[in-house]
Amino acid sequence: AQRVTQPEKLLSVFKGAPVELKCNYSYSGSPELFWYVQYSRQRLQLLLRHISRESIKGFTADLNKGETSFHLKKPFAQEEDSAMYYCALKSAGGTSYGKLTFGQGTILTVHP
Amino acid sequence: ETGVTQSPTHLIKTRGQQVTLRCSSQSGHNTVSWYQQALGQGPQFIFQYYREEENGRGNFPPRFSGLQFPNYSSELNVNALELDDSALYLCASSSWGRRAGNTDTQYFGPGTRLTVL
């Protein structure tokens, strides 16, 4: 069974500090991984996906198949980055094609 | 481009009742997925609809059912409501085709907050 684990429920950093939100997964096939973000009173929205290998709002995430991880990183956190972050894995086959499995989420707070 | 919309925003029901939640998919999308998000948890996949048929289901009992209409909008129906059904129900739409593979992003609606008393 596929699983996504975000070990930190809460993460606090100061503005300008580096931030890393951890995500580990288990999946028997070739994973497709995402980071979604939910700002206060807004809907869940896509932040980035591993196949795009892009940087969004200064965030990057590298898929490490050896360590089964997809950690989200930003070198200099900003106050506006404060939000709930979810790591998600998409099923690529079987009866759950397209299913997203989410982690529990990490609340990031960036202090001024 | 119109985003995903859901109705109603909030709903209060009592145990044993039935509820229908509605979702309009984003323009150009043909697939709708439903998720349940309990307080403090990540969203959990309920099922997905493609071409008006259920295309995958998570670990939810049969009293959770759905429909997709020709315009790709969708309904989630829950019968015999239980207290544990209280949650935020999220709808997500995407554009999916077997040839392209399942690589398209799911875009989420604002959710319907269901409270069961």
PDB file of N, CA, C and O in Angstrom, chain A residues 37-70:
ATOM      1  N   VAL A  37      -0.079  23.378  -1.146  1.00  0.00           N
ATOM      2  CA  VAL A  37      -0.027  24.349  -0.057  1.00  0.00           C
ATOM      3  C   VAL A  37      -1.420  24.913   0.168  1.00  0.00           C
ATOM      4  O   VAL A  37      -2.205  25.059  -0.779  1.00  0.00           O
ATOM      5  N   GLN A  38      -1.715  25.185   1.415  1.00  0.00           N
ATOM      6  CA  GLN A  38      -2.988  25.809   1.756  1.00  0.00           C
ATOM      7  C   GLN A  38      -2.714  27.012   2.654  1.00  0.00           C
ATOM      8  O   GLN A  38      -2.346  26.850   3.828  1.00  0.00           O
ATOM      9  N   TYR A  39      -2.874  28.204   2.093  1.00  0.00           N
ATOM     10  CA  TYR A  39      -2.740  29.429   2.879  1.00  0.00           C
ATOM     11  C   TYR A  39      -4.024  29.650   3.652  1.00  0.00           C
ATOM     12  O   TYR A  39      -5.072  29.091   3.331  1.00  0.00           O
ATOM     13  N   SER A  40      -3.934  30.499   4.666  1.00  0.00           N
ATOM     14  CA  SER A  40      -5.076  30.737   5.540  1.00  0.00           C
ATOM     15  C   SER A  40      -6.300  31.153   4.740  1.00  0.00           C
ATOM     16  O   SER A  40      -6.232  32.073   3.914  1.00  0.00           O
ATOM     17  N   ARG A  41      -7.401  30.436   4.930  1.00  0.00           N
ATOM     18  CA  ARG A  41      -8.692  30.742   4.303  1.00  0.00           C
ATOM     19  C   ARG A  41      -8.672  30.626   2.785  1.00  0.00           C
ATOM     20  O   ARG A  41      -9.498  31.239   2.107  1.00  0.00           O
ATOM     21  N   GLN A  42      -7.739  29.860   2.261  1.00  0.00           N
ATOM     22  CA  GLN A  42      -7.698  29.628   0.820  1.00  0.00           C
ATOM     23  C   GLN A  42      -7.787  28.128   0.542  1.00  0.00           C
ATOM     24  O   GLN A  42      -7.629  27.307   1.429  1.00  0.00           O
ATOM     25  N   ARG A  43      -8.068  27.794  -0.691  1.00  0.00           N
ATOM     26  CA  ARG A  43      -8.170  26.388  -1.049  1.00  0.00           C
ATOM     27  C   ARG A  43      -6.805  25.758  -1.227  1.00  0.00           C
ATOM     28  O   ARG A  43      -5.796  26.452  -1.374  1.00  0.00           O
ATOM     29  N   LEU A  44      -6.816  24.468  -1.226  1.00  0.00           N
ATOM     30  CA  LEU A  44      -5.591  23.704  -1.467  1.00  0.00           C
ATOM     31  C   LEU A  44      -5.115  23.979  -2.899  1.00  0.00           C
ATOM     32  O   LEU A  44      -5.904  23.912  -3.841  1.00  0.00           O
ATOM     33  N   GLN A  45      -3.859  24.302  -3.051  1.00  0.00           N
ATOM     34  CA  GLN A  45      -3.351  24.593  -4.384  1.00  0.00           C
ATOM     35  C   GLN A  45      -1.994  23.934  -4.593  1.00  0.00           C
ATOM     36  O   GLN A  45      -1.224  23.748  -3.661  1.00  0.00           O
ATOM     37  N   LEU A  46      -1.741  23.598  -5.845  1.00  0.00           N
ATOM     38  CA  LEU A  46      -0.482  22.956  -6.186  1.00  0.00           C
ATOM     39  C   LEU A  46       0.673  23.937  -6.035  1.00  0.00           C
ATOM     40  O   LEU A  46       0.604  25.075  -6.501  1.00  0.00           O
ATOM     41  N   LEU A  47       1.723  23.497  -5.375  1.00  0.00           N
ATOM     42  CA  LEU A  47       2.929  24.305  -5.267  1.00  0.00           C
ATOM     43  C   LEU A  47       3.923  23.852  -6.343  1.00  0.00           C
ATOM     44  O   LEU A  47       4.363  24.648  -7.153  1.00  0.00           O
ATOM     45  N   LEU A  48       4.248  22.563  -6.326  1.00  0.00           N
ATOM     46  CA  LEU A  48       5.111  22.058  -7.385  1.00  0.00           C
ATOM     47  C   LEU A  48       4.978  20.541  -7.496  1.00  0.00           C
ATOM     48  O   LEU A  48       4.452  19.876  -6.618  1.00  0.00           O
ATOM     49  N   ARG A  49       5.445  20.020  -8.642  1.00  0.00           N
ATOM     50  CA  ARG A  49       5.403  18.591  -8.908  1.00  0.00           C
ATOM     51  C   ARG A  49       6.784  18.151  -9.350  1.00  0.00           C
ATOM     52  O   ARG A  49       7.484  18.907 -10.032  1.00  0.00           O
ATOM     53  N   HIS A  50       7.177  16.962  -8.995  1.00  0.00           N
ATOM     54  CA  HIS A  50       8.574  16.586  -9.205  1.00  0.00           C
ATOM     55  C   HIS A  50       8.927  16.470 -10.685  1.00  0.00           C
ATOM     56  O   HIS A  50      10.056  16.735 -11.071  1.00  0.00           O
ATOM     57  N   ILE A  51       7.956  16.100 -11.530  1.00  0.00           N
ATOM     58  CA  ILE A  51       8.314  15.891 -12.932  1.00  0.00           C
ATOM     59  C   ILE A  51       8.614  17.211 -13.644  1.00  0.00           C
ATOM     60  O   ILE A  51       9.242  17.222 -14.690  1.00  0.00           O
ATOM     61  N   SER A  52       8.166  18.317 -13.054  1.00  0.00           N
ATOM     62  CA  SER A  52       8.406  19.611 -13.686  1.00  0.00           C
ATOM     63  C   SER A  52       9.796  20.152 -13.366  1.00  0.00           C
ATOM     64  O   SER A  52      10.293  21.016 -14.076  1.00  0.00           O
ATOM     65  N   ARG A  53      10.353  19.684 -12.262  1.00  0.00           N
ATOM     66  CA  ARG A  53      11.689  20.113 -11.814  1.00  0.00           C
ATOM     67  C   ARG A  53      11.787  21.641 -11.824  1.00  0.00           C
ATOM     68  O   ARG A  53      12.730  22.221 -12.340  1.00  0.00           O
ATOM     69  N   GLU A  54      10.754  22.279 -11.279  1.00  0.00           N
ATOM     70  CA  GLU A  54      10.719  23.733 -11.312  1.00  0.00           C
ATOM     71  C   GLU A  54      10.874  24.292  -9.908  1.00  0.00           C
ATOM     72  O   GLU A  54      10.790  23.568  -8.919  1.00  0.00           O
ATOM     73  N   SER A  55      11.090  25.593  -9.858  1.00  0.00           N
ATOM     74  CA  SER A  55      11.136  26.290  -8.581  1.00  0.00           C
ATOM     75  C   SER A  55       9.959  27.248  -8.554  1.00  0.00           C
ATOM     76  O   SER A  55       9.802  28.075  -9.456  1.00  0.00           O
ATOM     77  N   ILE A  56       9.129  27.111  -7.535  1.00  0.00           N
ATOM     78  CA  ILE A  56       7.958  27.979  -7.407  1.00  0.00           C
ATOM     79  C   ILE A  56       8.075  28.745  -6.101  1.00  0.00           C
ATOM     80  O   ILE A  56       8.287  28.141  -5.041  1.00  0.00           O
ATOM     81  N   LYS A  57       7.969  30.051  -6.162  1.00  0.00           N
ATOM     82  CA  LYS A  57       8.065  30.909  -4.972  1.00  0.00           C
ATOM     83  C   LYS A  57       9.348  30.617  -4.200  1.00  0.00           C
ATOM     84  O   LYS A  57       9.393  30.729  -2.971  1.00  0.00           O
ATOM     85  N   GLY A  58      10.394  30.222  -4.913  1.00  0.00           N
ATOM     86  CA  GLY A  58      11.674  29.950  -4.280  1.00  0.00           C
ATOM     87  C   GLY A  58      11.811  28.560  -3.699  1.00  0.00           C
ATOM     88  O   GLY A  58      12.868  28.191  -3.184  1.00  0.00           O
ATOM     89  N   PHE A  59      10.738  27.767  -3.754  1.00  0.00           N
ATOM     90  CA  PHE A  59      10.759  26.402  -3.242  1.00  0.00           C
ATOM     91  C   PHE A  59      11.225  25.417  -4.315  1.00  0.00           C
ATOM     92  O   PHE A  59      10.891  25.573  -5.478  1.00  0.00           O
ATOM     93  N   THR A  60      11.980  24.438  -3.898  1.00  0.00           N
ATOM     94  CA  THR A  60      12.366  23.337  -4.759  1.00  0.00           C
ATOM     95  C   THR A  60      12.175  22.032  -3.998  1.00  0.00           C
ATOM     96  O   THR A  60      12.135  22.010  -2.765  1.00  0.00           O
ATOM     97  N   ALA A  61      12.044  20.967  -4.754  1.00  0.00           N
ATOM     98  CA  ALA A  61      11.946  19.638  -4.132  1.00  0.00           C
ATOM     99  C   ALA A  61      12.562  18.635  -5.088  1.00  0.00           C
ATOM    100  O   ALA A  61      12.254  18.642  -6.279  1.00  0.00           O
ATOM    101  N   ASP A  62      13.426  17.808  -4.584  1.00  0.00           N
ATOM    102  CA  ASP A  62      14.079  16.785  -5.392  1.00  0.00           C
ATOM    103  C   ASP A  62      13.625  15.406  -4.951  1.00  0.00           C
ATOM    104  O   ASP A  62      13.624  15.087  -3.761  1.00  0.00           O
ATOM    105  N   LEU A  63      13.279  14.606  -5.943  1.00  0.00           N
ATOM    106  CA  LEU A  63      12.874  13.232  -5.650  1.00  0.00           C
ATOM    107  C   LEU A  63      14.125  12.383  -5.454  1.00  0.00           C
ATOM    108  O   LEU A  63      14.989  12.320  -6.329  1.00  0.00           O
ATOM    109  N   ASN A  64      14.231  11.752  -4.320  1.00  0.00           N
ATOM    110  CA  ASN A  64      15.346  10.864  -4.026  1.00  0.00           C
ATOM    111  C   ASN A  64      14.779   9.454  -3.879  1.00  0.00           C
ATOM    112  O   ASN A  64      14.238   9.089  -2.843  1.00  0.00           O
ATOM    113  N   LYS A  65      14.902   8.686  -4.956  1.00  0.00           N
ATOM    114  CA  LYS A  65      14.298   7.344  -4.955  1.00  0.00           C
ATOM    115  C   LYS A  65      15.016   6.412  -3.991  1.00  0.00           C
ATOM    116  O   LYS A  65      14.403   5.505  -3.418  1.00  0.00           O
ATOM    117  N   GLY A  66      16.301   6.628  -3.804  1.00  0.00           N
ATOM    118  CA  GLY A  66      17.048   5.769  -2.885  1.00  0.00           C
ATOM    119  C   GLY A  66      16.574   5.924  -1.450  1.00  0.00           C
ATOM    120  O   GLY A  66      16.430   4.946  -0.721  1.00  0.00           O
ATOM    121  N   GLU A  67      16.306   7.154  -1.069  1.00  0.00           N
ATOM    122  CA  GLU A  67      15.841   7.421   0.287  1.00  0.00           C
ATOM    123  C   GLU A  67      14.317   7.535   0.348  1.00  0.00           C
ATOM    124  O   GLU A  67      13.768   7.824   1.403  1.00  0.00           O
ATOM    125  N   THR A  68      13.663   7.335  -0.777  1.00  0.00           N
ATOM    126  CA  THR A  68      12.197   7.492  -0.898  1.00  0.00           C
ATOM    127  C   THR A  68      11.745   8.776  -0.217  1.00  0.00           C
ATOM    128  O   THR A  68      10.874   8.777   0.663  1.00  0.00           O
ATOM    129  N   SER A  69      12.356   9.873  -0.632  1.00  0.00           N
ATOM    130  CA  SER A  69      12.021  11.163  -0.031  1.00  0.00           C
ATOM    131  C   SER A  69      11.754  12.202  -1.105  1.00  0.00           C
ATOM    132  O   SER A  69      12.199  12.071  -2.256  1.00  0.00           O
ATOM    133  N   PHE A  70      11.024  13.229  -0.702  1.00  0.00           N
ATOM    134  CA  PHE A  70      10.695  14.347  -1.594  1.00  0.00           C
ATOM    135  C   PHE A  70      10.590  15.577  -0.724  1.00  0.00           C
ATOM    136  O   PHE A  70       9.538  16.173  -0.563  1.00  0.00           O
TER     137      PHE A  70
END
